[in-house]
Short mmCIF file of C-alpha atoms in Angstrom, two decimals:
data_model
loop_
_atom_site.label_atom_id
_atom_site.label_comp_id
_atom_site.label_asym_id
_atom_site.label_seq_id
_atom_site.Cartn_x
_atom_site.Cartn_y
_atom_site.Cartn_z
CA MET Q 1 15.15 7.92 6.43
CA LYS Q 2 12.39 8.49 3.93
CA LEU Q 3 8.87 7.12 4.52
CA LEU Q 4 7.54 8.01 1.00
CA THR Q 5 8.55 6.08 -2.07
CA ILE Q 6 8.16 8.18 -5.29
CA TRP Q 7 10.37 6.98 -8.06
CA GLN Q 8 9.47 3.19 -8.24
CA HIS Q 9 8.76 1.59 -11.82
CA LYS Q 10 5.14 0.62 -11.12
CA LEU Q 11 4.39 3.91 -9.64
CA ASN Q 12 6.04 5.72 -12.49
CA LEU Q 13 3.52 4.09 -14.80
CA SER Q 14 1.04 6.66 -13.62
CA LEU Q 15 3.02 9.60 -14.98
CA ILE Q 16 1.79 9.12 -18.57
CA HIS Q 17 -1.67 9.48 -17.24
CA GLY Q 18 -0.93 12.84 -15.38
CA TYR Q 19 -0.37 11.46 -11.94
CA LEU Q 20 2.49 11.59 -9.53
CA THR Q 21 2.09 8.53 -7.23
CA ALA Q 22 3.79 8.06 -4.02
CA GLY Q 23 3.73 4.93 -1.67
CA VAL Q 24 4.73 3.65 1.74
CA ASN Q 25 6.68 0.65 1.41
CA LEU Q 26 6.48 -1.27 4.80
CA SER Q 27 7.37 -4.90 5.31
CA PRO Q 28 4.64 -7.29 4.31
CA SER Q 29 3.19 -10.11 6.51
CA THR Q 30 5.59 -10.91 9.36
CA SER Q 31 8.80 -10.23 7.52
CA SER Q 32 9.68 -7.38 10.04
CA THR Q 33 9.24 -9.79 12.93
CA PRO Q 34 12.84 -10.64 13.25
CA PHE Q 35 13.70 -6.83 13.38
CA GLY Q 36 11.25 -6.33 16.29
CA GLY Q 37 8.17 -5.65 13.95
CA GLY Q 38 5.08 -7.58 13.60
CA ASN Q 39 2.37 -8.58 11.13
CA LEU Q 40 1.54 -5.63 8.74
CA CYS Q 41 -0.49 -7.86 6.33
CA PRO Q 42 -2.88 -9.55 8.75
CA TRP Q 43 -5.06 -11.20 6.05
CA SER Q 44 -2.27 -12.56 4.03
CA GLY Q 45 -2.62 -16.22 3.11
CA SER Q 46 -0.97 -18.36 0.45
CA CYS Q 47 0.41 -15.08 -1.04
CA ALA Q 48 2.94 -14.52 1.96
CA PRO Q 49 5.66 -16.98 0.68
CA ARG Q 50 5.37 -15.57 -2.93
CA CYS Q 51 4.96 -11.76 -1.96
CA LEU Q 52 6.46 -9.05 -4.18
CA ASP Q 53 9.08 -8.33 -1.23
CA LYS Q 54 11.05 -11.34 -2.61
CA SER Q 55 11.16 -10.19 -6.23
CA GLY Q 56 13.42 -7.65 -8.03
CA ARG Q 57 14.86 -4.83 -6.07
CA ASN Q 58 12.50 -5.50 -3.18
CA ASN Q 59 14.47 -8.44 -2.36
CA MET Q 60 17.84 -6.44 -1.88
CA PRO Q 61 19.05 -6.68 1.71
CA THR Q 62 19.15 -2.78 1.83
CA HIS Q 63 15.49 -2.68 0.95
CA VAL Q 64 14.58 -5.44 3.31
CA ILE Q 65 16.17 -3.63 6.22
CA ALA Q 66 14.76 -0.20 5.21
CA ARG Q 67 11.23 -1.55 5.14
CA ALA Q 68 11.80 -3.31 8.59
CA ARG Q 69 13.15 0.00 10.06
CA LYS Q 70 10.02 1.80 8.90
CA SER Q 71 7.78 -0.96 10.01
CA VAL Q 72 9.17 -1.02 13.58
CA ILE Q 73 8.69 2.82 13.77
CA TRP Q 74 5.11 2.43 12.67
CA LEU Q 75 4.30 -0.15 15.08
CA ARG Q 76 6.31 1.06 18.11
CA HIS Q 77 6.75 4.97 17.57
CA ARG Q 78 3.59 6.07 15.78
CA GLY Q 79 3.90 9.65 16.80
CA ALA Q 80 7.48 9.71 15.37
CA PHE Q 81 6.23 8.03 12.15
CA LYS Q 82 3.71 10.84 11.80
CA LEU Q 83 6.34 13.52 12.45
CA ILE Q 84 8.51 12.10 9.78
CA LEU Q 85 5.59 11.76 7.36
CA ILE Q 86 4.15 15.32 7.54
CA PRO Q 87 7.08 17.03 5.86
CA GLU Q 88 7.48 14.33 3.21
CA LEU Q 89 3.74 14.45 2.24
CA GLU Q 90 3.98 18.33 1.95
CA ALA Q 91 7.04 17.96 -0.27
CA PHE Q 92 5.24 15.45 -2.38
CA MET Q 93 2.26 17.72 -2.77
CA ARG Q 94 4.60 20.54 -3.85
CA LYS Q 95 6.48 18.29 -6.28
CA ALA Q 96 3.22 17.20 -8.04
CA GLU Q 97 2.07 20.86 -8.26
CA LYS Q 98 5.43 21.97 -9.52
CA MET Q 99 5.43 19.00 -12.15
CA GLY Q 100 1.77 19.92 -13.18
CA LEU Q 101 0.67 16.36 -11.97
CA ILE Q 102 -2.03 15.19 -9.86
CA PRO Q 103 -0.77 13.71 -6.58
CA TYR Q 104 -1.89 10.23 -5.63
CA ILE Q 105 -0.89 7.70 -2.92
CA ARG Q 106 -0.79 4.10 -2.36
CA PRO Q 107 -0.29 3.76 1.45
CA ASN Q 108 0.34 0.21 1.29
CA LEU Q 109 2.79 -0.87 -1.16
CA LEU Q 110 3.38 -4.36 0.42
CA SER Q 111 1.34 -4.04 3.49
CA ASP Q 112 -2.39 -3.94 4.38
CA LEU Q 113 -3.00 -1.23 7.00
CA PHE Q 114 -6.31 0.84 6.84
CA LYS Q 115 -4.89 2.87 9.56
CA LEU Q 116 -2.00 4.06 7.49
CA TRP Q 117 -4.45 5.42 4.99
CA LEU Q 118 -6.34 7.15 7.78
CA MET Q 119 -3.21 8.90 9.16
CA ILE Q 120 -2.32 10.03 5.62
CA HIS Q 121 -5.88 11.33 4.96
CA GLU Q 122 -5.81 13.20 8.28
CA LEU Q 123 -2.51 14.93 7.25
CA GLN Q 124 -3.51 15.68 3.60
CA PRO Q 125 -7.26 15.28 3.45
CA GLU Q 126 -7.16 16.68 -0.44
CA LEU Q 127 -4.75 13.59 -1.44
CA LYS Q 128 -6.56 10.68 -3.09
CA GLY Q 129 -5.36 7.12 -2.45
CA TYR Q 130 -5.90 3.54 -3.48
CA ASP Q 131 -4.80 0.24 -2.20
CA TYR Q 132 -5.06 -3.47 -2.54
CA THR Q 133 -6.55 -5.45 0.30
CA LYS Q 134 -7.64 -8.94 1.58
CA ARG Q 135 -9.47 -7.13 4.39
CA PRO Q 136 -13.01 -8.51 4.71
CA MET Q 137 -15.82 -6.18 3.63
CA PRO Q 138 -13.60 -3.59 2.02
CA TRP Q 139 -16.65 -1.59 0.73
CA GLU Q 140 -17.05 -0.24 4.27
CA LEU Q 141 -13.71 1.57 3.84
CA VAL Q 142 -14.05 3.10 0.40
CA SER Q 143 -14.84 6.83 -0.27
CA ASP Q 144 -14.48 9.38 -2.93
CA MET Q 145 -10.90 9.74 -1.69
CA TYR Q 146 -9.94 6.09 -1.21
CA HIS Q 147 -10.29 3.18 -3.79
CA LEU Q 148 -9.68 -0.41 -2.77
CA THR Q 149 -9.17 -3.44 -4.92
CA PHE Q 150 -9.77 -6.74 -3.18
CA SER Q 151 -7.12 -9.43 -3.73
CA LEU Q 152 -8.32 -12.86 -4.11
CA ASP Q 153 -6.48 -15.75 -2.32
CA THR Q 154 -7.20 -19.40 -1.42
CA HIS Q 155 -8.77 -18.59 1.74
CA ASN Q 156 -11.07 -15.65 0.78
CA VAL Q 157 -13.23 -16.80 -2.09
CA MET Q 158 -16.42 -15.97 -0.39
CA GLU Q 159 -15.16 -12.54 0.81
CA ALA Q 160 -14.22 -11.87 -3.05
CA ILE Q 161 -17.68 -12.68 -4.13
CA ASP Q 162 -19.16 -10.34 -1.47
CA ALA Q 163 -16.63 -7.59 -2.60
CA MET Q 164 -17.86 -8.03 -6.20
CA LEU Q 165 -21.47 -7.88 -5.23
CA HIS Q 166 -20.81 -4.58 -3.36
CA GLY Q 167 -19.16 -3.00 -6.49
CA ILE Q 168 -15.47 -3.70 -5.38
CA ASN Q 169 -12.81 -4.68 -8.04
CA VAL Q 170 -11.18 -8.10 -7.41
CA ALA Q 171 -7.69 -8.74 -8.41
CA VAL Q 172 -7.23 -12.55 -9.43
CA PRO Q 173 -3.61 -13.75 -9.57
CA PHE Q 174 -3.02 -16.69 -11.83
CA ASP Q 175 -0.15 -18.91 -13.06
CA PRO Q 176 0.40 -18.17 -16.82
CA THR Q 177 2.04 -21.64 -16.99
CA LYS Q 178 -1.08 -23.44 -16.13
CA PRO Q 179 -4.34 -23.54 -18.28
CA MET Q 180 -7.06 -21.06 -17.32
CA PRO Q 181 -10.30 -22.67 -15.81
#
């Protein structure tokens, strides 16, 4: 089982800018619970029923099971998760160097776990990362090595305003079939 996802359409968009981007695809919200997992997106709100795990290839049964397996390992066997991740990160760094690209990581493709970034940063301190989060006060977590964009939801408007006031970008989803305010 591989923990890192490298060749995925949205990640591959960074290639034209000189980056090789990897990500960790765990189960969002509580979707791993039936498999023995838990909530890996604790600040999810109205987005949970419409999460990207239900679209495109993410919705394939094999992908759902693979994410659930990785999620259970993260939750119940953190040491094993780390042992699997070490050689994968090393191989990713070598691949980026061989391709002449800058390595970058998005630890949470569908989850929202700052601890996952901390583990990756501990293992590869020179690897920069970025994520989207609904975690309150995200400005307390950013650094030169880790960029966060706050995700607006129906329950976190004040947190989004606070994020903007602290210099954090805010992603605002909208329905293109409805008029803009």
